[in-house]
Amino acid sequence: MKRRERTRHLIELGGLVIKAGLVDLTEDDRVTLYGAFLTVAERLRGDERANALALWKRKGKRAFGANQEDS
């Protein structure tokens, strides 16, 4: 991945963290955020991977849809 593409990708991911409210909910505590991400990664390595991905994808689609309607 080229540097510019990587930078854009990282900015977009950071935007999702903010959009989900995680920065405010954790008072911008990066250790807490990292711990939460590690917990998600553990779940994705486990037996419930498919179920977790399906659930999170549905929630994400609904949230994006609701945000587009608000615009």
PDB file of C-alpha atoms in Angstrom:
ATOM      1  CA  MET A   1       0.000   0.000   0.000  1.00  0.00           C
ATOM      2  CA  LYS A   2       1.370   3.369  -0.957  1.00  0.00           C
ATOM      3  CA  ARG A   3       2.002   5.965   1.710  1.00  0.00           C
ATOM      4  CA  ARG A   4      -0.842   8.269   0.637  1.00  0.00           C
ATOM      5  CA  GLU A   5      -3.320   5.364   0.445  1.00  0.00           C
ATOM      6  CA  ARG A   6      -2.197   4.114   3.857  1.00  0.00           C
ATOM      7  CA  THR A   7      -2.602   7.582   5.382  1.00  0.00           C
ATOM      8  CA  ARG A   8      -6.123   7.904   3.961  1.00  0.00           C
ATOM      9  CA  HIS A   9      -6.994   4.422   5.240  1.00  0.00           C
ATOM     10  CA  LEU A  10      -5.778   5.253   8.757  1.00  0.00           C
ATOM     11  CA  ILE A  11      -7.704   8.536   8.779  1.00  0.00           C
ATOM     12  CA  GLU A  12     -10.888   6.738   7.710  1.00  0.00           C
ATOM     13  CA  LEU A  13     -10.449   4.131  10.459  1.00  0.00           C
ATOM     14  CA  GLY A  14      -9.915   6.878  13.025  1.00  0.00           C
ATOM     15  CA  GLY A  15     -13.082   8.533  11.772  1.00  0.00           C
ATOM     16  CA  LEU A  16     -15.018   5.336  12.460  1.00  0.00           C
ATOM     17  CA  VAL A  17     -13.704   5.245  16.023  1.00  0.00           C
ATOM     18  CA  ILE A  18     -14.923   8.810  16.522  1.00  0.00           C
ATOM     19  CA  LYS A  19     -18.231   8.210  14.711  1.00  0.00           C
ATOM     20  CA  ALA A  20     -18.967   5.238  16.987  1.00  0.00           C
ATOM     21  CA  GLY A  21     -18.540   7.532  19.993  1.00  0.00           C
ATOM     22  CA  LEU A  22     -15.648   5.534  21.416  1.00  0.00           C
ATOM     23  CA  VAL A  23     -13.371   8.520  21.901  1.00  0.00           C
ATOM     24  CA  ASP A  24     -15.924  10.343  24.047  1.00  0.00           C
ATOM     25  CA  LEU A  25     -17.094   7.222  25.873  1.00  0.00           C
ATOM     26  CA  THR A  26     -13.528   6.350  26.915  1.00  0.00           C
ATOM     27  CA  GLU A  27     -12.530   9.972  27.515  1.00  0.00           C
ATOM     28  CA  ASP A  28      -9.922   9.532  24.768  1.00  0.00           C
ATOM     29  CA  ASP A  29      -8.093   6.870  26.811  1.00  0.00           C
ATOM     30  CA  ARG A  30      -6.026   5.073  24.191  1.00  0.00           C
ATOM     31  CA  VAL A  31      -5.091   2.212  26.505  1.00  0.00           C
ATOM     32  CA  THR A  32      -8.790   1.487  27.025  1.00  0.00           C
ATOM     33  CA  LEU A  33      -9.492   1.752  23.304  1.00  0.00           C
ATOM     34  CA  TYR A  34      -6.625  -0.596  22.510  1.00  0.00           C
ATOM     35  CA  GLY A  35      -7.892  -3.079  25.102  1.00  0.00           C
ATOM     36  CA  ALA A  36     -11.342  -2.959  23.504  1.00  0.00           C
ATOM     37  CA  PHE A  37      -9.849  -3.582  20.063  1.00  0.00           C
ATOM     38  CA  LEU A  38      -7.876  -6.536  21.431  1.00  0.00           C
ATOM     39  CA  THR A  39     -11.113  -7.951  22.858  1.00  0.00           C
ATOM     40  CA  VAL A  40     -12.774  -7.667  19.443  1.00  0.00           C
ATOM     41  CA  ALA A  41      -9.755  -9.350  17.814  1.00  0.00           C
ATOM     42  CA  GLU A  42      -9.938 -12.231  20.328  1.00  0.00           C
ATOM     43  CA  ARG A  43     -13.596 -12.761  19.504  1.00  0.00           C
ATOM     44  CA  LEU A  44     -12.806 -12.808  15.787  1.00  0.00           C
ATOM     45  CA  ARG A  45     -10.200 -15.513  16.383  1.00  0.00           C
ATOM     46  CA  GLY A  46     -12.734 -17.655  18.235  1.00  0.00           C
ATOM     47  CA  ASP A  47     -15.534 -20.026  17.333  1.00  0.00           C
ATOM     48  CA  GLU A  48     -18.111 -17.235  17.147  1.00  0.00           C
ATOM     49  CA  ARG A  49     -16.301 -15.354  14.369  1.00  0.00           C
ATOM     50  CA  ALA A  50     -19.022 -15.772  11.740  1.00  0.00           C
ATOM     51  CA  ASN A  51     -21.814 -14.782  14.128  1.00  0.00           C
ATOM     52  CA  ALA A  52     -19.919 -11.746  15.404  1.00  0.00           C
ATOM     53  CA  LEU A  53     -19.114 -10.548  11.879  1.00  0.00           C
ATOM     54  CA  ALA A  54     -22.737 -10.970  10.751  1.00  0.00           C
ATOM     55  CA  LEU A  55     -24.077  -9.095  13.789  1.00  0.00           C
ATOM     56  CA  TRP A  56     -21.579  -6.247  13.520  1.00  0.00           C
ATOM     57  CA  LYS A  57     -22.123  -5.927   9.772  1.00  0.00           C
ATOM     58  CA  ARG A  58     -25.914  -5.612  10.263  1.00  0.00           C
ATOM     59  CA  LYS A  59     -25.450  -3.003  12.965  1.00  0.00           C
ATOM     60  CA  GLY A  60     -22.982  -1.060  10.843  1.00  0.00           C
ATOM     61  CA  LYS A  61     -25.251  -1.066   7.796  1.00  0.00           C
ATOM     62  CA  ARG A  62     -28.176   0.163   9.899  1.00  0.00           C
ATOM     63  CA  ALA A  63     -26.074   2.905  11.468  1.00  0.00           C
ATOM     64  CA  PHE A  64     -24.705   4.079   8.125  1.00  0.00           C
ATOM     65  CA  GLY A  65     -28.239   4.035   6.712  1.00  0.00           C
ATOM     66  CA  ALA A  66     -29.573   6.066   9.620  1.00  0.00           C
ATOM     67  CA  ASN A  67     -26.750   8.593   9.253  1.00  0.00           C
ATOM     68  CA  GLN A  68     -27.487   9.036   5.547  1.00  0.00           C
ATOM     69  CA  GLU A  69     -31.157   9.693   6.316  1.00  0.00           C
ATOM     70  CA  ASP A  70     -30.162  12.342   8.884  1.00  0.00           C
ATOM     71  CA  SER A  71     -28.064  14.221   6.302  1.00  0.00           C
TER      72      SER A  71
END
